[in-house]
Amino acid sequence: MSSLRLLFRGGITSYRALFGWLSPWLLIPVFLVGPLAQILFFSFIGKTAGVAGPSFYLVGNAIQYAAIPCLFAMGSTIGDERQMQTLSLILVAPARRVPLYLGRTLPVIVNGFAVALFGLAVGSVILGVTLHPDQYLPLLAAIGVSAFACTGLGLVTGALALRVRETAVLPNVIFGILLIFCGVDVQRGALPSWIRDVGAWLPLTHGIAAARLVLGRSAAGPVAADLLREVLLGVLYLAVGFALLIWFEQESRRRATLERS
């Protein structure tokens, strides 16, 4: 029970602490206006160029925008603790590291899921994309596993906050990489082979592919296969991020650099 309490209450408390130095009003342009602007921008470009229909850009950009909270919030929950010199107070506690670190991912997954869902729902209304009731559940599954996998990548970037002075730029770089390598606005078959190979190991790629298969009325088998790949990637990134956190924490204790670069 103590581990579950640390997992849920610790994660929620850590997420709420972000707004100690961030205004909640930032959520409107970042999480609501931002995804809609990106969806409309690429949709109208694609329509003008005659490349793909609006559903292609709707799914790709809505799900990809889940990366914003997944990457930035995970980095901030660790990096800002270090900057405010409260990280040592947390790590000195005799708490188990698994619920301590992984609990911070739960609110972020929900945040990323909500951002992608909002972009998909409102964007479909604006662009006139019809979503049938039998597509709701698989689309929700695609959004959920994508947010989960991207949060795993966010945990990896958050771990780097224990070793470098500032990680604010890194999520921006990764966000751009995901935009290109995951086939968000370009058919993956049109990308160079090495980009496709790298993209296959990045979060969002298979989640976006699964969502597009759902809208294309594909069979359940290919959709389930892509969803499974996305889940496995999320587990992989979470494991790597957790291992890096443990290693960097131990190195910081040994070198007495926990709160300085």
Short mmCIF file of N, CA and C in Angstrom, two decimals, residues 156-259:
data_model
loop_
_atom_site.label_atom_id
_atom_site.label_comp_id
_atom_site.label_asym_id
_atom_site.label_seq_id
_atom_site.Cartn_x
_atom_site.Cartn_y
_atom_site.Cartn_z
N VAL A 156 13.56 9.33 -20.25
CA VAL A 156 14.97 9.30 -20.65
C VAL A 156 15.54 10.71 -20.66
N THR A 157 14.81 11.66 -21.27
CA THR A 157 15.30 13.04 -21.29
C THR A 157 15.31 13.64 -19.89
N GLY A 158 14.33 13.25 -19.06
CA GLY A 158 14.31 13.74 -17.69
C GLY A 158 15.50 13.26 -16.89
N ALA A 159 15.95 12.04 -17.18
CA ALA A 159 17.12 11.50 -16.48
C ALA A 159 18.36 12.33 -16.76
N LEU A 160 18.44 12.87 -17.97
CA LEU A 160 19.60 13.69 -18.32
C LEU A 160 19.68 14.96 -17.49
N ALA A 161 18.55 15.35 -16.89
CA ALA A 161 18.55 16.55 -16.04
C ALA A 161 19.41 16.35 -14.80
N LEU A 162 19.75 15.12 -14.47
CA LEU A 162 20.64 14.87 -13.34
C LEU A 162 22.11 15.09 -13.69
N ARG A 163 22.40 15.25 -14.98
CA ARG A 163 23.79 15.38 -15.40
C ARG A 163 24.10 16.68 -16.11
N VAL A 164 23.11 17.34 -16.69
CA VAL A 164 23.36 18.57 -17.44
C VAL A 164 22.65 19.73 -16.75
N ARG A 165 23.09 20.92 -17.07
CA ARG A 165 22.56 22.10 -16.40
C ARG A 165 21.15 22.45 -16.85
N GLU A 166 20.86 22.32 -18.12
CA GLU A 166 19.58 22.75 -18.66
C GLU A 166 19.11 21.77 -19.72
N THR A 167 17.86 21.32 -19.63
CA THR A 167 17.32 20.37 -20.59
C THR A 167 16.14 20.94 -21.37
N ALA A 168 15.90 22.24 -21.28
CA ALA A 168 14.73 22.83 -21.92
C ALA A 168 14.80 22.74 -23.44
N VAL A 169 15.99 22.81 -24.00
CA VAL A 169 16.13 22.79 -25.45
C VAL A 169 15.96 21.37 -26.01
N LEU A 170 16.38 20.37 -25.26
CA LEU A 170 16.37 19.00 -25.75
C LEU A 170 14.97 18.52 -26.16
N PRO A 171 13.92 18.75 -25.37
CA PRO A 171 12.59 18.33 -25.82
C PRO A 171 12.15 18.98 -27.13
N ASN A 172 12.56 20.24 -27.36
CA ASN A 172 12.24 20.88 -28.63
C ASN A 172 12.89 20.16 -29.79
N VAL A 173 14.14 19.76 -29.60
CA VAL A 173 14.86 19.03 -30.65
C VAL A 173 14.19 17.69 -30.91
N ILE A 174 13.86 16.97 -29.84
CA ILE A 174 13.23 15.66 -29.99
C ILE A 174 11.86 15.80 -30.64
N PHE A 175 11.11 16.84 -30.28
CA PHE A 175 9.80 17.06 -30.88
C PHE A 175 9.92 17.21 -32.40
N GLY A 176 10.94 17.95 -32.85
CA GLY A 176 11.16 18.09 -34.28
C GLY A 176 11.57 16.79 -34.94
N ILE A 177 12.38 16.00 -34.24
CA ILE A 177 12.79 14.69 -34.77
C ILE A 177 11.57 13.78 -34.93
N LEU A 178 10.70 13.76 -33.94
CA LEU A 178 9.50 12.93 -34.03
C LEU A 178 8.61 13.38 -35.19
N LEU A 179 8.54 14.68 -35.41
CA LEU A 179 7.73 15.22 -36.49
C LEU A 179 8.18 14.69 -37.84
N ILE A 180 9.49 14.54 -38.01
CA ILE A 180 10.05 14.11 -39.30
C ILE A 180 10.13 12.59 -39.40
N PHE A 181 10.66 11.96 -38.38
CA PHE A 181 11.00 10.54 -38.46
C PHE A 181 9.81 9.61 -38.27
N CYS A 182 8.72 10.10 -37.66
CA CYS A 182 7.58 9.22 -37.37
C CYS A 182 6.52 9.23 -38.45
N GLY A 183 6.78 9.91 -39.55
CA GLY A 183 5.80 9.94 -40.63
C GLY A 183 4.55 10.71 -40.27
N VAL A 184 4.71 11.78 -39.52
CA VAL A 184 3.55 12.56 -39.08
C VAL A 184 2.87 13.24 -40.27
N ASP A 185 3.64 13.87 -41.14
CA ASP A 185 3.06 14.61 -42.27
C ASP A 185 3.56 14.12 -43.62
N VAL A 186 4.33 13.06 -43.62
CA VAL A 186 4.82 12.47 -44.87
C VAL A 186 4.63 10.96 -44.78
N GLN A 187 4.15 10.37 -45.86
CA GLN A 187 4.02 8.91 -45.87
C GLN A 187 5.38 8.27 -45.58
N ARG A 188 5.41 7.30 -44.65
CA ARG A 188 6.68 6.71 -44.28
C ARG A 188 7.35 6.03 -45.47
N GLY A 189 6.56 5.56 -46.41
CA GLY A 189 7.14 4.94 -47.60
C GLY A 189 7.89 5.92 -48.47
N ALA A 190 7.59 7.22 -48.34
CA ALA A 190 8.28 8.24 -49.13
C ALA A 190 9.54 8.74 -48.46
N LEU A 191 9.79 8.32 -47.22
CA LEU A 191 10.97 8.77 -46.49
C LEU A 191 12.18 7.92 -46.87
N PRO A 192 13.39 8.46 -46.74
CA PRO A 192 14.59 7.64 -46.96
C PRO A 192 14.60 6.43 -46.05
N SER A 193 15.22 5.36 -46.49
CA SER A 193 15.18 4.10 -45.75
C SER A 193 15.78 4.23 -44.37
N TRP A 194 16.84 5.02 -44.22
CA TRP A 194 17.47 5.13 -42.90
C TRP A 194 16.57 5.90 -41.92
N ILE A 195 15.79 6.84 -42.44
CA ILE A 195 14.84 7.54 -41.57
C ILE A 195 13.72 6.59 -41.14
N ARG A 196 13.26 5.75 -42.07
CA ARG A 196 12.24 4.77 -41.70
C ARG A 196 12.75 3.79 -40.65
N ASP A 197 14.03 3.39 -40.79
CA ASP A 197 14.60 2.45 -39.83
C ASP A 197 14.71 3.07 -38.44
N VAL A 198 15.14 4.33 -38.39
CA VAL A 198 15.22 5.02 -37.10
C VAL A 198 13.83 5.26 -36.53
N GLY A 199 12.92 5.69 -37.38
CA GLY A 199 11.57 5.97 -36.93
C GLY A 199 10.85 4.76 -36.37
N ALA A 200 11.20 3.58 -36.84
CA ALA A 200 10.57 2.36 -36.33
C ALA A 200 10.89 2.12 -34.86
N TRP A 201 11.96 2.75 -34.36
CA TRP A 201 12.35 2.60 -32.96
C TRP A 201 11.99 3.82 -32.13
N LEU A 202 11.22 4.74 -32.68
CA LEU A 202 10.81 5.93 -31.96
C LEU A 202 9.34 5.82 -31.55
N PRO A 203 8.99 6.40 -30.39
CA PRO A 203 7.58 6.44 -30.01
C PRO A 203 6.75 7.20 -31.04
N LEU A 204 5.47 6.95 -31.05
CA LEU A 204 4.46 7.59 -31.90
C LEU A 204 4.37 6.97 -33.29
N THR A 205 5.46 6.44 -33.82
CA THR A 205 5.42 5.91 -35.19
C THR A 205 4.33 4.86 -35.36
N HIS A 206 4.36 3.85 -34.52
CA HIS A 206 3.41 2.75 -34.66
C HIS A 206 2.02 3.13 -34.15
N GLY A 207 1.96 4.04 -33.17
CA GLY A 207 0.66 4.51 -32.71
C GLY A 207 -0.07 5.29 -33.79
N ILE A 208 0.66 6.16 -34.48
CA ILE A 208 0.07 6.92 -35.59
C ILE A 208 -0.35 5.98 -36.71
N ALA A 209 0.50 5.00 -37.01
CA ALA A 209 0.18 4.03 -38.06
C ALA A 209 -1.09 3.26 -37.71
N ALA A 210 -1.22 2.87 -36.44
CA ALA A 210 -2.41 2.13 -36.02
C ALA A 210 -3.67 2.98 -36.16
N ALA A 211 -3.58 4.25 -35.76
CA ALA A 211 -4.74 5.14 -35.87
C ALA A 211 -5.14 5.35 -37.32
N ARG A 212 -4.18 5.45 -38.22
CA ARG A 212 -4.50 5.61 -39.63
C ARG A 212 -5.12 4.35 -40.20
N LEU A 213 -4.69 3.19 -39.74
CA LEU A 213 -5.31 1.95 -40.18
C LEU A 213 -6.76 1.87 -39.71
N VAL A 214 -7.01 2.38 -38.51
CA VAL A 214 -8.39 2.38 -38.00
C VAL A 214 -9.28 3.25 -38.88
N LEU A 215 -8.82 4.44 -39.22
CA LEU A 215 -9.62 5.32 -40.07
C LEU A 215 -9.76 4.74 -41.47
N GLY A 216 -8.77 3.95 -41.89
CA GLY A 216 -8.84 3.33 -43.21
C GLY A 216 -9.62 2.03 -43.23
N ARG A 217 -10.23 1.68 -42.09
CA ARG A 217 -11.05 0.48 -41.99
C ARG A 217 -10.25 -0.79 -42.26
N SER A 218 -8.99 -0.81 -41.80
CA SER A 218 -8.17 -2.00 -41.97
C SER A 218 -8.60 -3.08 -40.98
N ALA A 219 -8.10 -4.29 -41.20
CA ALA A 219 -8.43 -5.41 -40.33
C ALA A 219 -7.83 -5.19 -38.95
N ALA A 220 -8.38 -5.90 -37.98
CA ALA A 220 -7.94 -5.73 -36.60
C ALA A 220 -6.52 -6.22 -36.37
N GLY A 221 -6.08 -7.19 -37.15
CA GLY A 221 -4.75 -7.77 -36.95
C GLY A 221 -3.62 -6.77 -37.09
N PRO A 222 -3.51 -6.05 -38.23
CA PRO A 222 -2.45 -5.04 -38.38
C PRO A 222 -2.52 -3.94 -37.33
N VAL A 223 -3.75 -3.53 -36.97
CA VAL A 223 -3.90 -2.49 -35.94
C VAL A 223 -3.34 -2.97 -34.62
N ALA A 224 -3.70 -4.19 -34.21
CA ALA A 224 -3.22 -4.75 -32.95
C ALA A 224 -1.71 -4.91 -32.96
N ALA A 225 -1.13 -5.27 -34.12
CA ALA A 225 0.32 -5.45 -34.21
C ALA A 225 1.04 -4.12 -33.98
N ASP A 226 0.53 -3.04 -34.58
CA ASP A 226 1.15 -1.73 -34.38
C ASP A 226 0.99 -1.26 -32.94
N LEU A 227 -0.17 -1.50 -32.35
CA LEU A 227 -0.38 -1.11 -30.96
C LEU A 227 0.58 -1.86 -30.04
N LEU A 228 0.77 -3.14 -30.30
CA LEU A 228 1.70 -3.93 -29.49
C LEU A 228 3.13 -3.42 -29.62
N ARG A 229 3.53 -3.07 -30.82
CA ARG A 229 4.88 -2.53 -31.02
C ARG A 229 5.05 -1.22 -30.24
N GLU A 230 4.02 -0.40 -30.23
CA GLU A 230 4.10 0.87 -29.51
C GLU A 230 4.21 0.64 -28.01
N VAL A 231 3.45 -0.32 -27.50
CA VAL A 231 3.53 -0.63 -26.07
C VAL A 231 4.92 -1.14 -25.70
N LEU A 232 5.47 -2.03 -26.53
CA LEU A 232 6.80 -2.58 -26.25
C LEU A 232 7.87 -1.49 -26.29
N LEU A 233 7.74 -0.56 -27.22
CA LEU A 233 8.68 0.56 -27.26
C LEU A 233 8.56 1.42 -26.00
N GLY A 234 7.33 1.63 -25.54
CA GLY A 234 7.14 2.39 -24.31
C GLY A 234 7.79 1.72 -23.12
N VAL A 235 7.63 0.41 -23.01
CA VAL A 235 8.27 -0.34 -21.92
C VAL A 235 9.79 -0.23 -22.02
N LEU A 236 10.30 -0.33 -23.24
CA LEU A 236 11.75 -0.23 -23.45
C LEU A 236 12.28 1.13 -23.00
N TYR A 237 11.62 2.20 -23.41
CA TYR A 237 12.09 3.54 -23.04
C TYR A 237 11.94 3.79 -21.55
N LEU A 238 10.87 3.27 -20.95
CA LEU A 238 10.71 3.42 -19.50
C LEU A 238 11.84 2.70 -18.77
N ALA A 239 12.20 1.51 -19.24
CA ALA A 239 13.28 0.76 -18.60
C ALA A 239 14.61 1.49 -18.74
N VAL A 240 14.87 2.02 -19.93
CA VAL A 240 16.12 2.76 -20.14
C VAL A 240 16.14 4.02 -19.29
N GLY A 241 15.02 4.75 -19.26
CA GLY A 241 14.96 5.97 -18.46
C GLY A 241 15.14 5.69 -16.98
N PHE A 242 14.50 4.63 -16.50
CA PHE A 242 14.63 4.28 -15.09
C PHE A 242 16.08 3.88 -14.76
N ALA A 243 16.71 3.10 -15.65
CA ALA A 243 18.09 2.69 -15.42
C ALA A 243 19.02 3.91 -15.40
N LEU A 244 18.79 4.86 -16.31
CA LEU A 244 19.61 6.07 -16.33
C LEU A 244 19.42 6.90 -15.06
N LEU A 245 18.19 6.99 -14.57
CA LEU A 245 17.94 7.73 -13.34
C LEU A 245 18.70 7.12 -12.17
N ILE A 246 18.65 5.81 -12.05
CA ILE A 246 19.36 5.14 -10.96
C ILE A 246 20.86 5.35 -11.09
N TRP A 247 21.38 5.20 -12.31
CA TRP A 247 22.82 5.35 -12.53
C TRP A 247 23.27 6.78 -12.26
N PHE A 248 22.55 7.77 -12.81
CA PHE A 248 22.94 9.16 -12.62
C PHE A 248 22.80 9.57 -11.15
N GLU A 249 21.80 9.04 -10.47
CA GLU A 249 21.67 9.34 -9.05
C GLU A 249 22.87 8.82 -8.27
N GLN A 250 23.27 7.59 -8.55
CA GLN A 250 24.42 7.01 -7.86
C GLN A 250 25.70 7.77 -8.18
N GLU A 251 25.87 8.15 -9.45
CA GLU A 251 27.06 8.92 -9.84
C GLU A 251 27.06 10.31 -9.19
N SER A 252 25.87 10.92 -9.10
CA SER A 252 25.79 12.24 -8.48
C SER A 252 26.11 12.17 -6.99
N ARG A 253 25.67 11.11 -6.35
CA ARG A 253 26.03 10.94 -4.93
C ARG A 253 27.54 10.74 -4.79
N ARG A 254 28.11 9.94 -5.67
CA ARG A 254 29.53 9.63 -5.54
C ARG A 254 30.39 10.86 -5.82
N ARG A 255 29.97 11.69 -6.76
CA ARG A 255 30.75 12.87 -7.14
C ARG A 255 30.28 14.14 -6.45
N ALA A 256 29.24 14.01 -5.63
CA ALA A 256 28.68 15.18 -4.91
C ALA A 256 28.26 16.26 -5.89
N THR A 257 27.56 15.85 -6.96
CA THR A 257 27.11 16.79 -8.00
C THR A 257 25.58 16.72 -8.17
N LEU A 258 24.88 16.31 -7.13
CA LEU A 258 23.45 16.11 -7.26
C LEU A 258 22.72 17.41 -7.62
N GLU A 259 23.18 18.53 -7.10
CA GLU A 259 22.48 19.79 -7.35
C GLU A 259 23.37 20.80 -8.05
#
